[in-house]
Structures are given as structure tokens and as C-alpha cells.
XYZ file of C-alpha atoms in Angstrom:
694
model
C 59.437 -10.531 15.903
C 57.167 -10.672 12.870
C 58.929 -10.229 9.531
C 57.006 -9.111 6.462
C 58.058 -9.670 2.855
C 58.906 -6.765 0.532
C 55.903 -7.709 -1.609
C 53.662 -7.165 1.375
C 55.192 -3.715 1.902
C 54.625 -2.699 -1.722
C 51.079 -4.011 -1.661
C 50.388 -2.175 1.594
C 51.692 1.110 0.208
C 49.750 0.650 -2.994
C 46.546 -0.135 -1.097
C 46.989 2.865 1.161
C 47.594 5.156 -1.785
C 44.559 3.777 -3.601
C 42.489 4.161 -0.442
C 43.622 7.788 -0.026
C 42.767 8.507 -3.662
C 39.417 6.724 -3.677
C 38.207 7.498 -0.147
C 36.656 10.876 -1.084
C 34.890 9.242 -4.017
C 33.610 6.279 -2.020
C 32.420 8.372 0.956
C 31.649 11.917 -0.188
C 29.871 10.993 -3.424
C 27.458 8.479 -1.817
C 26.665 10.982 0.946
C 26.044 13.636 -1.688
C 23.754 11.278 -3.637
C 21.876 10.444 -0.428
C 21.448 14.122 0.445
C 20.180 14.946 -3.055
C 17.805 11.959 -2.972
C 16.342 13.050 0.385
C 16.051 16.660 -0.732
C 14.434 15.752 -4.048
C 11.983 13.405 -2.323
C 10.896 16.082 0.159
C 10.682 18.722 -2.564
C 8.704 16.391 -4.837
C 6.233 15.687 -2.042
C 5.818 19.415 -1.450
C 5.165 19.997 -5.137
C 2.443 17.327 -5.118
C 0.839 18.905 -2.027
C 0.995 22.329 -3.693
C -0.627 20.843 -6.796
C -3.520 19.260 -4.863
C -3.953 22.472 -2.838
C -4.475 24.437 -6.068
C -6.838 21.712 -7.339
C -8.888 22.059 -4.158
C -9.014 25.836 -4.645
C -10.398 25.360 -8.169
C -12.989 22.818 -6.988
C -13.980 25.022 -4.054
C -14.284 28.029 -6.333
C -16.616 26.145 -8.670
C -18.657 24.837 -5.740
C -19.035 28.354 -4.322
C -19.980 29.567 -7.797
C -22.766 26.966 -7.891
C -24.029 28.269 -4.543
C -24.025 31.804 -5.923
C -25.752 30.761 -9.156
C -28.480 28.823 -7.326
C -29.001 31.731 -4.932
C -28.954 34.468 -7.546
C -31.048 32.404 -9.985
C -33.714 31.702 -7.358
C -33.637 35.338 -6.273
C -34.071 36.433 -9.892
C -37.163 34.225 -10.265
C -38.552 35.546 -6.956
C -38.116 39.160 -8.188
C -39.446 38.458 -11.701
C -42.602 40.214 -12.864
C -43.802 36.975 -14.430
C -43.954 35.167 -11.081
C -45.425 38.218 -9.340
C -48.097 38.515 -12.029
C -48.862 34.773 -11.846
C -49.117 35.015 -8.062
C -51.497 37.996 -8.225
C -53.692 36.339 -10.880
C -53.646 32.845 -9.374
C -57.141 33.362 -8.026
C -58.336 33.916 -11.583
C -57.324 30.356 -12.518
C -53.811 31.008 -13.819
C -51.683 27.997 -12.754
C -48.522 28.856 -10.791
C -46.747 25.626 -11.742
C -46.024 26.713 -15.329
C -43.663 29.643 -14.553
C -42.084 27.576 -11.775
C -41.463 24.632 -14.132
C -39.913 26.889 -16.752
C -37.706 28.564 -14.146
C -36.630 25.210 -12.637
C -35.637 23.875 -16.045
C -33.760 27.063 -16.887
C -31.868 27.045 -13.570
C -31.296 23.261 -13.749
C -32.663 22.755 -10.231
C -34.047 19.541 -8.779
C -37.087 21.280 -7.253
C -38.629 24.752 -7.105
C -41.493 25.338 -4.630
C -43.686 28.258 -3.642
C -45.030 28.689 -0.102
C -47.164 31.269 1.646
C -45.394 33.539 4.133
C -46.833 31.376 6.936
C -45.221 28.242 5.407
C -48.342 26.747 3.797
C -47.778 25.253 0.291
C -48.841 27.138 -2.828
C -47.330 25.469 -5.906
C -44.553 23.213 -7.189
C -42.562 23.167 -10.409
C -43.576 19.511 -10.741
C -47.197 20.549 -11.310
C -48.683 19.345 -8.034
C -49.021 21.450 -4.909
C -46.712 20.368 -2.067
C -48.624 18.227 0.359
C -47.145 19.547 3.611
C -46.066 22.944 4.979
C -42.520 24.187 4.856
C -40.341 21.986 7.136
C -39.631 23.663 10.506
C -35.851 23.687 9.914
C -36.301 25.672 6.677
C -38.974 27.861 8.243
C -36.440 28.958 10.841
C -34.012 29.881 8.071
C -36.759 31.979 6.465
C -37.550 33.692 9.771
C -33.851 34.569 10.143
C -33.946 36.256 6.714
C -37.102 38.325 7.363
C -35.482 41.703 8.327
C -35.731 44.235 5.549
C -32.751 44.985 3.396
C -30.775 43.350 0.612
C -30.851 39.548 0.885
C -27.682 37.486 0.315
C -27.385 36.135 -3.215
C -25.648 32.862 -2.343
C -27.515 29.686 -1.519
C -26.766 27.567 1.543
C -25.832 23.942 2.114
C -28.563 22.244 4.144
C -28.653 18.744 5.592
C -32.231 17.400 5.502
C -33.832 14.281 6.858
C -35.709 11.905 4.591
C -39.055 13.224 5.861
C -38.057 16.863 5.319
C -37.039 16.193 1.714
C -40.172 14.084 1.173
C -42.285 17.085 2.230
C -40.813 19.164 -0.611
C -39.695 16.759 -3.371
C -40.818 13.156 -2.894
C -39.675 12.289 -6.429
C -36.043 12.597 -5.199
C -36.365 10.003 -2.417
C -34.823 7.105 -4.445
C -31.543 9.032 -4.575
C -31.367 9.067 -0.771
C -31.108 5.279 -0.420
C -27.329 4.748 -0.202
C -26.206 1.428 1.369
C -23.109 1.920 3.510
C -20.152 -0.123 2.264
C -17.757 -1.453 4.957
C -14.555 0.593 4.648
C -11.175 0.068 6.257
C -10.200 2.586 8.976
C -13.666 4.168 9.015
C -15.188 5.226 12.356
C -17.643 2.684 13.862
C -21.241 3.262 12.725
C -24.255 1.068 13.479
C -26.169 2.334 10.449
C -26.396 0.344 7.252
C -28.146 2.965 5.076
C -27.499 6.666 4.533
C -30.918 8.272 3.865
C -30.215 11.902 4.710
C -29.945 14.552 2.018
C -27.351 17.251 1.301
C -29.072 20.035 -0.611
C -27.930 23.340 -2.061
C -30.938 25.429 -0.983
C -32.015 28.999 -1.616
C -34.991 30.660 0.169
C -36.076 33.951 -1.391
C -39.139 36.051 -0.519
C -41.498 37.172 -3.269
C -42.132 40.835 -2.426
C -45.167 42.900 -3.318
C -45.414 46.559 -4.206
C -45.029 47.629 -0.584
C -42.015 45.322 -0.052
C -44.158 42.965 1.977
C -43.568 39.234 1.420
C -46.357 37.681 -0.647
C -44.775 34.224 -0.797
C -41.552 32.303 -0.221
C -39.733 30.718 -3.188
C -37.598 27.660 -2.329
C -35.159 26.280 -4.920
C -32.853 23.362 -4.348
C -30.262 21.097 -5.932
C -29.891 17.603 -4.405
C -26.238 16.514 -4.210
C -26.888 12.860 -3.295
C -25.843 10.645 -6.256
C -25.613 13.750 -8.447
C -23.132 12.219 -10.861
C -23.321 14.996 -13.467
C -22.419 17.562 -10.807
C -19.349 15.694 -9.483
C -18.181 14.709 -12.992
C -18.365 18.353 -14.021
C -16.210 19.339 -11.047
C -13.727 16.624 -12.003
C -13.586 17.845 -15.621
C -12.967 21.416 -14.440
C -10.221 20.473 -11.956
C -8.651 17.690 -14.044
C -9.328 18.281 -17.737
C -7.959 15.791 -20.217
C -4.163 15.913 -20.212
C -3.939 17.903 -16.953
C -2.186 15.077 -15.081
C 1.017 13.597 -16.535
C 2.342 10.048 -16.354
C -1.086 8.392 -16.595
C -2.343 9.639 -13.228
C -6.111 9.967 -12.730
C -7.932 12.771 -10.913
C -10.986 12.219 -8.726
C -13.550 14.345 -6.898
C -16.043 13.463 -4.177
C -18.765 15.034 -2.028
C -19.241 13.646 1.482
C -22.302 13.856 3.714
C -20.565 13.648 7.088
C -18.068 10.859 6.299
C -20.116 9.026 3.617
C -19.399 9.390 -0.106
C -22.766 10.466 -1.553
C -21.451 11.262 -5.029
C -18.033 10.475 -6.449
C -16.145 9.313 -9.497
C -13.776 7.183 -7.402
C -14.233 3.596 -8.566
C -14.904 0.741 -6.160
C -14.649 -1.660 -9.086
C -14.019 -1.027 -12.779
C -17.541 0.217 -13.533
C -18.970 0.785 -10.047
C -18.538 4.057 -8.208
C -17.566 4.012 -4.544
C -20.812 5.655 -3.393
C -21.563 4.548 0.157
C -17.943 4.044 1.204
C -16.658 6.139 4.080
C -13.619 8.203 4.830
C -11.047 7.046 7.392
C -11.480 7.999 11.032
C -8.253 10.011 10.991
C -9.437 12.236 8.134
C -12.901 12.527 9.702
C -11.493 13.720 13.031
C -9.222 16.308 11.450
C -11.658 17.709 8.843
C -15.116 17.246 10.386
C -13.983 17.215 14.009
C -11.286 19.883 13.904
C -12.439 21.901 10.888
C -9.006 21.670 9.245
C -8.174 21.101 5.587
C -6.427 17.773 4.872
C -3.508 18.074 2.434
C -1.570 14.810 2.378
C -1.409 11.412 0.769
C -4.237 9.076 1.764
C -5.488 5.593 0.920
C -8.778 6.210 -0.942
C -10.960 3.077 -1.281
C -8.353 0.882 -3.018
C -5.267 2.947 -3.917
C -3.025 5.774 -2.711
C -3.977 9.303 -3.754
C -2.504 12.729 -3.139
C -5.625 14.048 -1.438
C -7.282 17.250 -0.264
C -10.356 17.310 1.976
C -12.157 20.572 2.836
C -15.070 20.855 5.295
C -18.499 22.021 4.050
C -20.555 24.245 6.366
C -24.328 24.582 6.474
C -26.313 27.780 7.065
C -25.730 27.495 10.840
C -21.961 27.160 10.445
C -21.924 23.456 11.344
C -19.671 21.037 9.454
C -22.013 18.709 7.549
C -19.724 17.220 4.910
C -16.521 17.468 2.907
C -15.352 18.340 -0.595
C -12.519 16.098 -1.854
C -10.177 16.209 -4.836
C -7.107 14.084 -5.435
C -5.068 12.176 -7.978
C -3.255 8.832 -8.139
C 0.162 8.918 -6.505
C 1.703 5.777 -8.031
C 2.627 7.294 -11.461
C 4.408 10.187 -9.755
C 6.149 7.797 -7.382
C 7.450 5.752 -10.326
C 8.718 8.901 -12.039
C 10.438 9.984 -8.834
C 12.167 6.619 -8.530
C 13.217 6.822 -12.174
C 14.707 10.278 -11.596
C 16.591 9.046 -8.539
C 17.878 6.078 -10.528
C 19.031 8.405 -13.314
C 20.844 10.629 -10.816
C 22.444 7.537 -9.319
C 23.680 6.435 -12.744
C 25.081 9.899 -13.434
C 26.912 9.976 -10.121
C 28.152 6.440 -10.724
C 29.586 7.494 -14.063
C 31.267 10.526 -12.484
C 32.675 8.315 -9.743
C 34.052 5.865 -12.328
C 35.812 8.624 -14.289
C 37.160 10.230 -11.111
C 38.360 6.881 -9.834
C 40.225 6.274 -13.093
C 42.117 9.585 -12.793
C 42.776 8.985 -9.081
C 44.235 5.556 -9.759
C 46.532 6.992 -12.466
C 47.777 9.601 -10.002
C 48.318 6.959 -7.333
C 50.255 4.772 -9.787
C 52.833 7.542 -10.228
C 53.551 7.165 -6.535
C 53.459 3.424 -5.968
C 55.310 2.512 -9.221
C 58.737 3.344 -7.688
C 57.712 1.386 -4.618
C 56.873 -1.601 -6.803
C 60.259 -1.253 -8.578
C 62.034 -1.346 -5.244
C 59.891 -4.309 -4.292
C 60.896 -6.176 -7.446
C 64.569 -5.496 -6.720
C 64.181 -6.877 -3.247
C 62.435 -9.914 -4.677
C 65.310 -10.554 -7.130
C 67.759 -10.379 -4.276
C 65.628 -12.797 -2.349
C 65.631 -15.159 -5.344
C 69.432 -15.295 -5.261
C 70.389 -12.476 -7.633
C 72.673 -10.724 -5.210
C 73.814 -8.082 -7.753
C 70.274 -6.774 -8.322
C 69.884 -3.018 -7.601
C 67.179 -0.415 -8.027
C 69.371 2.026 -9.874
C 68.547 5.646 -10.671
C 64.873 6.677 -10.700
C 63.349 9.520 -12.741
C 61.812 10.926 -9.559
C 64.166 13.195 -7.562
C 61.967 13.288 -4.508
C 61.924 11.295 -1.291
C 61.194 8.079 -3.241
C 64.405 8.561 -5.302
C 66.397 9.082 -2.110
C 64.770 5.993 -0.636
C 65.834 3.938 -3.674
C 69.469 5.084 -3.183
C 69.377 4.100 0.472
C 67.963 0.728 -0.552
C 70.892 0.105 -2.901
C 73.293 0.978 -0.083
C 71.444 -1.377 2.165
C 71.715 -4.177 -0.386
C 75.488 -3.676 -0.486
C 75.552 -4.266 3.240
C 73.307 -7.281 2.828
C 75.837 -8.901 0.491
C 78.281 -9.031 3.397
C 75.765 -10.868 5.521
C 74.688 -13.690 3.266
C 74.906 -16.258 5.974
C 72.582 -14.264 8.216
C 70.191 -13.799 5.333
C 70.035 -17.564 4.746
C 69.059 -18.086 8.355
C 66.491 -15.316 8.143
C 65.282 -16.782 4.848
C 64.547 -20.096 6.539
C 62.580 -18.291 9.229
C 60.757 -16.347 6.539
C 59.856 -19.556 4.681
C 58.296 -20.901 7.847
C 56.243 -17.746 8.201
C 55.161 -17.952 4.566
C 53.951 -21.505 5.090
C 51.984 -20.362 8.129
C 50.363 -17.534 6.188
C 49.567 -19.976 3.382
C 47.553 -22.109 5.788
C 45.691 -19.002 6.936
C 44.977 -18.103 3.316
C 43.563 -21.570 2.642
C 41.263 -21.218 5.647
C 40.186 -17.805 4.348
C 39.529 -19.315 0.911
C 37.306 -21.953 2.503
C 35.309 -19.215 4.277
C 35.092 -17.288 1.019
C 33.697 -20.324 -0.819
C 31.045 -20.734 1.863
C 30.097 -17.040 1.544
C 29.918 -17.418 -2.258
C 27.534 -20.360 -1.880
C 25.322 -18.273 0.406
C 25.389 -15.428 -2.146
C 24.317 -17.818 -4.929
C 21.440 -18.971 -2.743
C 20.387 -15.355 -2.086
C 20.478 -14.642 -5.827
C 18.246 -17.659 -6.424
C 15.774 -16.333 -3.878
C 15.802 -12.949 -5.593
C 15.159 -14.651 -8.948
C 12.266 -16.582 -7.410
C 10.863 -13.281 -6.096
C 10.974 -11.732 -9.568
C 9.458 -14.848 -11.125
C 6.603 -14.976 -8.586
C 5.837 -11.287 -9.160
C 5.609 -11.920 -12.916
C 3.431 -15.027 -12.458
C 1.157 -13.226 -10.005
C 0.666 -10.381 -12.465
C -0.338 -12.786 -15.251
C -2.699 -14.811 -13.003
C -4.526 -11.696 -11.781
C -6.094 -11.156 -15.224
C -7.973 -14.519 -15.481
C -8.955 -14.229 -11.814
C -10.578 -10.855 -12.543
C -12.362 -12.363 -15.585
C -13.655 -15.298 -13.482
C -14.904 -12.994 -10.725
C -16.531 -10.658 -13.232
C -18.340 -13.511 -15.005
C -19.524 -14.925 -11.670
C -21.007 -11.542 -10.789
C -22.547 -11.307 -14.276
C -24.076 -14.812 -13.912
C -25.518 -13.901 -10.526
C -26.967 -10.611 -11.821
C -28.301 -12.207 -15.020
C -29.921 -15.208 -13.329
C -31.372 -13.190 -10.478
C -33.786 -15.391 -8.547
C -33.000 -18.349 -10.826
C -29.558 -18.547 -9.216
C -30.964 -19.721 -5.855
C -30.660 -23.494 -6.655
C -26.926 -23.058 -7.241
C -26.348 -20.382 -4.624
C -24.100 -22.666 -2.559
C -22.021 -23.595 -5.619
C -21.677 -19.934 -6.641
C -20.680 -19.081 -3.075
C -18.052 -21.833 -3.151
C -16.738 -20.474 -6.467
C -16.557 -16.980 -4.946
C -14.604 -18.323 -1.977
C -12.170 -20.199 -4.192
C -11.668 -17.199 -6.491
C -10.975 -15.136 -3.403
C -8.550 -17.819 -2.225
C -6.827 -17.706 -5.606
C -6.617 -13.928 -5.325
C -5.071 -14.263 -1.875
C -2.559 -16.821 -3.123
C -1.601 -14.383 -5.886
C -1.246 -11.676 -3.256
C 0.982 -13.975 -1.227
C 3.096 -14.643 -4.303
C 3.562 -10.913 -4.544
C 4.520 -10.870 -0.858
C 7.665 -12.828 -1.687
C 8.554 -10.292 -4.399
C 7.498 -7.204 -2.324
C 6.902 -8.504 1.227
C 6.288 -5.025 2.798
C 3.423 -4.029 0.470
C 0.970 -6.907 0.923
C -0.738 -8.412 3.916
C -4.044 -10.157 4.679
C -6.909 -8.966 6.823
C -6.991 -10.430 10.322
C -10.221 -12.160 11.363
C -11.261 -13.910 14.571
C -11.687 -17.496 13.365
C -13.061 -20.731 14.801
C -10.123 -23.106 14.331
C -12.364 -26.202 14.474
C -14.646 -24.888 11.729
C -11.650 -23.917 9.605
C -10.303 -27.480 9.892
C -13.720 -28.818 8.774
C -13.697 -26.446 5.782
C -10.201 -27.545 4.776
C -11.190 -31.220 4.931
C -13.992 -30.464 2.471
C -11.464 -28.886 0.100
C -9.170 -31.969 0.166
C -12.027 -34.480 0.162
C -11.306 -35.420 -3.449
C -7.731 -36.402 -2.473
C -8.902 -38.438 0.536
C -11.475 -40.246 -1.646
C -8.636 -41.696 -3.732
C -6.849 -43.220 -0.710
C -7.511 -45.626 2.143
C -6.876 -42.998 4.786
C -9.071 -42.831 7.899
C -9.534 -39.334 9.312
C -9.783 -39.047 13.109
C -10.887 -35.683 14.495
C -10.298 -34.581 18.090
C -11.323 -30.924 17.830
C -11.491 -29.615 21.395
C -10.232 -26.020 21.068
C -12.547 -23.299 22.411
C -10.260 -20.329 21.896
C -10.697 -18.430 18.634
C -7.596 -17.395 16.722
C -6.644 -14.144 15.014
C -5.615 -14.958 11.445
C -6.476 -14.278 7.842
C -9.022 -16.915 6.777
C -7.561 -17.766 3.374
C -3.987 -17.799 4.666
C -4.919 -20.147 7.541
C -6.706 -22.419 5.052
C -3.582 -22.407 2.896
C -1.400 -23.497 5.872
C -3.789 -26.289 6.964
C -4.372 -27.578 3.418
C -0.601 -27.679 2.813
C -0.127 -29.801 5.967
C -3.063 -32.063 5.017
C -1.691 -32.652 1.506
C 1.771 -33.434 2.915
C 0.218 -35.935 5.349
C -1.841 -37.584 2.561
C 1.236 -37.867 0.326
C 3.162 -39.420 3.247
C 0.643 -42.342 3.343
C 0.367 -43.616 -0.263
C -0.741 -47.063 0.986
C -3.342 -45.632 3.380
C -3.267 -45.058 7.114
C -4.686 -42.829 9.830
C -4.788 -39.027 9.645
C -5.381 -37.599 13.122
C -6.414 -33.942 13.495
C -6.569 -32.500 17.016
C -7.064 -29.016 18.424
C -6.791 -27.719 21.974
C -6.416 -24.462 23.890
C -3.033 -23.294 25.155
C -1.484 -20.412 27.104
C 2.026 -19.456 28.138
C 3.603 -17.778 31.147
C 3.496 -14.340 29.467
C -0.314 -14.333 29.305
C -0.618 -15.136 25.593
C -3.542 -17.389 24.704
C -4.541 -19.285 21.616
C -5.158 -22.691 20.086
C -2.896 -25.558 19.038
C -3.498 -27.636 15.891
C -1.734 -30.991 15.438
C -1.676 -32.896 12.121
C -0.461 -36.484 12.695
C 0.029 -39.160 10.041
C 1.036 -42.811 10.135
C 3.552 -42.650 7.320
C 7.291 -43.311 7.349
C 8.078 -40.265 9.508
C 10.967 -37.810 9.194
C 14.424 -39.134 8.367
C 17.377 -38.178 10.629
C 18.689 -34.710 9.828
C 15.517 -33.679 7.982
C 13.858 -31.794 10.860
C 16.461 -29.015 11.005
C 16.205 -28.388 7.227
C 12.480 -29.009 6.804
C 11.424 -25.351 6.798
C 14.276 -24.072 4.616
C 13.386 -22.819 1.120
C 13.925 -25.289 -1.742
C 14.430 -28.256 0.588
C 12.161 -31.141 -0.366
C 12.059 -34.924 -0.054
C 9.688 -35.333 -3.026
C 10.770 -35.931 -6.585
C 8.254 -33.413 -7.917
C 8.360 -30.961 -4.994
C 9.674 -27.395 -5.052
C 10.558 -27.061 -1.364
C 8.493 -23.911 -0.792
C 5.271 -25.180 0.821
C 6.431 -25.502 4.442
C 8.614 -22.408 4.130
C 5.622 -20.346 2.977
C 3.387 -21.849 5.695
C 5.936 -21.025 8.404
C 6.212 -17.453 7.130
C 2.420 -17.016 7.205
C 2.090 -18.364 10.763
C 5.063 -16.392 12.135
C 3.616 -13.194 10.640
C 0.774 -13.439 13.168
C 3.036 -14.323 16.117
C 2.582 -18.122 15.934
C 4.899 -20.973 15.050
C 5.136 -24.432 13.472
C 7.073 -27.387 14.886
C 7.674 -30.767 13.232
C 8.844 -34.093 14.567
C 8.204 -37.812 14.660
C 5.450 -39.320 16.753
C 6.359 -40.014 20.396
C 3.912 -42.891 20.973
C 6.228 -45.503 19.446
C 4.340 -45.584 16.133
C 5.782 -44.520 12.796
C 4.680 -41.218 11.343
C 5.216 -37.467 11.675
C 3.322 -34.802 13.604
C 3.171 -31.090 12.751
C 2.100 -28.685 15.519
C 0.747 -25.226 14.601
C 0.547 -22.726 17.480
C -1.855 -19.811 16.815
C -2.609 -16.716 18.929
C -6.034 -15.344 19.833
C -4.602 -11.822 19.565
C -1.708 -11.746 17.059
C 1.381 -9.949 18.292
C 2.211 -8.588 14.827
C -0.963 -8.813 12.678
C -0.605 -8.412 8.931
C -3.804 -6.355 8.504
C -2.141 -2.998 8.219
C -4.121 -0.276 6.462
C -1.391 1.289 4.473
C 1.956 0.427 3.096
C 3.811 2.814 5.293
C 1.415 3.056 8.255
C -0.014 6.424 7.352
C -3.775 6.952 7.582
C -5.959 6.184 4.590
C -9.120 7.835 3.314
């Protein structure tokens, strides 16, 4: 039979009372905070979608107003007496280009042309007669508008080929040359140049006295690279101060899925013209004719986005109108609000817990008094009693029964001594258990200290990465400026500039990887299909200066034929780290053997195996099992992170790294890196949460 001490009973009652008092606070309050956090997050997202929906309505309204103004303006010129008079007196030598030029400038159009009813050219606002007849596609639009009656005032969106625009306004051809920029998630496209035109076009007949068409007036506004037009839309939708928290609004016009005019920045001073929308957005908006209202990854950041299809005169979807604003400032505000609510609830919980504990103390205080009396009796004070208690409830009655029980206990002192000896034995047993528990607790505390160190390292790396990004951007900017300034004179140092670009990119990737250890779910590299042998050659070039200072002989046995799926810079980082470790392991010189070969396993996975073998002292006993742990190092000046980082990079793509001593009887270590041709879990995700980007 297990006997428990009175102190244990009092502690148990006290703990139960405290648990009963605090359980609602510790369970209900956190659930309430969680429910409010989820509700506020959903509501906040809905508010952002409502905001971007209204922004799209404003942008669409202005765009439709432009169509109406171009149509009504062109129609007004076609019905003007000045043009009719100039047309009737053209045979007398009066030039038709003058009224057209004045009208084009007044309407702010890119071209204004006059054709005969049969499509033959008459005059142009640019002063020279158009060289070719009206393009067949526009002639069909004119034929469809021939029936008598009031003509529509709005212009139409028309998609023209390069030749069709050249027939009407050859001076606009330079604006059609838009190189396509490779864009993540975009649909496959074999083209490299977008040379089609999106034009706001109005065709209006010039009618004579008998309402018969004397000519056809064609006015148009080219939207390709029309920066003033898109900036004006952006100023209307997002005037200064319209977006709080430092968010930025953007607007874009798409021809199919290509940005032909935008104020979204690809770099600091370069617009993202020529980039393409994601395949998911393309299929929903251009394929399904739906309006996209959601967050999307636009070029290089997350935006709350709205995409609306644009229809041509035939009702076909030829492009999209986009508006959106940066999501990150709103996300930070939302997190701040949630943190504030959490602090408020924490304060309420603390106050409530204080009152609950005071209420519980009024209950367990008499229990503690009875416990102390029992303890005094146990210590040999046989006359100790609880006495009268202020409480007249069940606890007071229990105290009286306890005093009666103690009177009976006095008559059984001998039995109590025997029971006391048994109790002492039990106490000793429980003491041993407590010591074992303390040992486990110390081990857990050591693990907690280690976790806190890792968290501190994560914060430190995030800070360092932020500071390093600024000089990296300056270096890359000056390299681009040197290349642009030198022009053709940069050819003699093209290879050196290319090497600098690659190393700046490698530095940028290393910074990104530093950020991975602070925020590992937000950063990942792009997966490429790499030639492992060539990558090893490239890495040897990068450590050539270290090899030149040693007496190390490099032996290459590069026999792998399988390509591997990996990020180039991250794979270089892994190989260079292993090469540097091998070089440092042979300070007196030796042989560095690099070998590659194909491999496959029973599950059908294929890839290549890289082995880096040195002739140094090898791995000491007990080192192998701790080699890939963070902060473990055998070097006086090492930080213990190199192999840990390398292992994390390789495992991210489904591979692995093994280390051991050479098995050929010679001294030295060998590191084996197993890489997959098709990574099982590639890091090249498009978004931070897997949602489609634009």
C-alpha cells in the first residue's frame, strides 16, 4: 500500500484548486484569441480584395472614358465643316493634312488618317499621304458600320500586326519592338519579341450633303509603351496618399499576357515592360474571361491584384487591364494588430489569474494549516492541533475531525513509529526519482539553451544579410553602368565582367541563404539541370588561388553522365566548402581526388555521386556522428556551420552527404555527395505560400 505524506495532499489540493481556477483562462482565452485572429485575418483579406475591386472599377471607368473620348473626338472631326470643306476643295490645291494635324494634336492621338470609301489613302495628319490602302481587318470593321443610322461614339480596341500598323503609321514602329523577358510561372512561348500593336481605334465616315460617305476618318492611340497613359491611370487610381503604410499602387496594360506598358519596376529605374503574367492568371482571365481578384506575385513582390480582360471589336479577349498595390505593408500592419490584441488578452489573463489565485487561496489555506499541523505531529510534537478555523463550512468540520483523529493517533505511537520508518524508506525512494528527474531537466535546459543560440544566430544572420544587400546592389549597379558606359570597349574585359557578375550573383545567393536560416520558408533557389563535371571544374577555378599556395596534387576522375537538378550557386557553395575543408586538412600538401559517377537506387531514383577525398589526417573517433551538427568544429578559427549549411542545401533537393575515413588503408577523409537528377523536393517554388503569381 502506497502512503503519501500530508504535504503531498496539501500540494495536490492546492494544485487542483489552482488548475480549476486557471483552466478557463488557459484554455478559453487562447481559443478566443485564435478565433479573433482567424476572423480578423479573413476580414482583412476581404477588405483588401474589396479595395482592389474598387480600384479596378476606377481604372476601367477611365479606360472606357478614353475609348469614348477617342470615338467621340474622331466622330466630331469627321462631322466638322472644316474637314468637309477641306475635302471638297482638295482638288483646288488645299492640303488635307493641315486640318488633320490640328485635329490630331487637339485630340492627343498618335495618328489620324483619311481614306476614300473604297479604302484608298487620301491624307495623313503627319503631312504625307499613307502609302498603302486601309488594312483588310480595318476595312471589314468599316463595312460592318456602313448601314445608315447613328454610329456608336466609343472607339474600339484593335490588335494589329506590325505590317498593318506600318501601313497607317510607320513612325510608331519603334514602340512595337518589345523583347520578352523570361518570367517565372509564365506559359511557354517560343517568341522572343512582341511586335504586335494594341490600338484604341475609331473609324468614322465623313458624310456629304446626301448622307453618302465621302471618306473614312481613322484615328488611333497606340498603347504599346505608352507610359504617359499608364502613369495617368495610376495617378487617378492611386493618387498621392491614397495608400497607407507606405504601400505602392501599380497599373499595367497587357497585350495577351505580355506587359506592353506598366509602371511596375523590374529594377529600380527600369519598368517591367516585356515581362509576362503567370499561366494561372492567363488561363482564368484570357482563357475563361473572368476577373482576377486575389493576391499575386507580380514580377518581384506580392501585390493585391486585379486583372480584367480587354475585348476587341469582335468580342475576342486580346489583353488585360491590371491594377494592384503592395501587400507587405498591410501584412505588417495586420501582424502588429494581432500582436497588440495578443498583448491585451495577455494582460487580461494576468489580471484574471491574479484574482483566481486569491480566490483559490481562500480554499487551500485551511488545507495548508491542517497540513502544517500534521507535519508538526510528524516531527514529534504530539500535542499539535489544528484548532478552530474561521470557516464554518466543510473545511472547518474536516479540521475538527482531524483533531479527533490526532487524539487517537496519540494512543498508537508505537504503530506510528513503525509506519514512520516505512514512510522514511518511501521518501528516500522518491528522492532518488527526483534526482533522476532533475538530471533529465538539466539535459532539457541544455537543449533549450542550444535552441536559443540557434535563434540568436538566425536573428544575427538576418541582420547581416540586410546590411550586405546594400553594397551588393551598389556593386551590381556599377557593373551595369560600366558595361553600358563602355559599350563596345568592354569586349576585351567581357570575361572578367562576366566573372564579376557571377560572383556578385553568388554573393546575393549567399545572402539569400543567410536569410533562409532566419526565415527558412520564404527563400529558396531556382532549380537548374546542371552538368556536375562542369560544376566541379568551375569550383576548382574559384579555389585555384588556395591550391596555388600549397603542394596539393589534384586528381580528377569525372565520369558522371547524369545531370543533376540543383541551384547552380548553392551547388557551387557545397562543393567549394568541401574543397576548402580538404585543402585545410592537408597543410603540408598531399593528393586531392575528385571523382563523379552515375548512381540509381531500387526505387527508380537516378542521379550522380561526387566524392571529395583527401590524404590528410582523417576523422578522429567520435567525430563522424557530430560532424554535421551546428557549431561543431575541429578548427581553432572555425564556426561549425559550413558542413551543417551544406547538408541542409543538399537535403533540400532530396540528396545527402556522408563522411568517413578512406577505406583503402591510407590516411585521409572522403566526403560523398549524392545528388538527384529530378529533386524530390525542389526549392524553386514560385511563391511563399504556393499560391500562383502574376
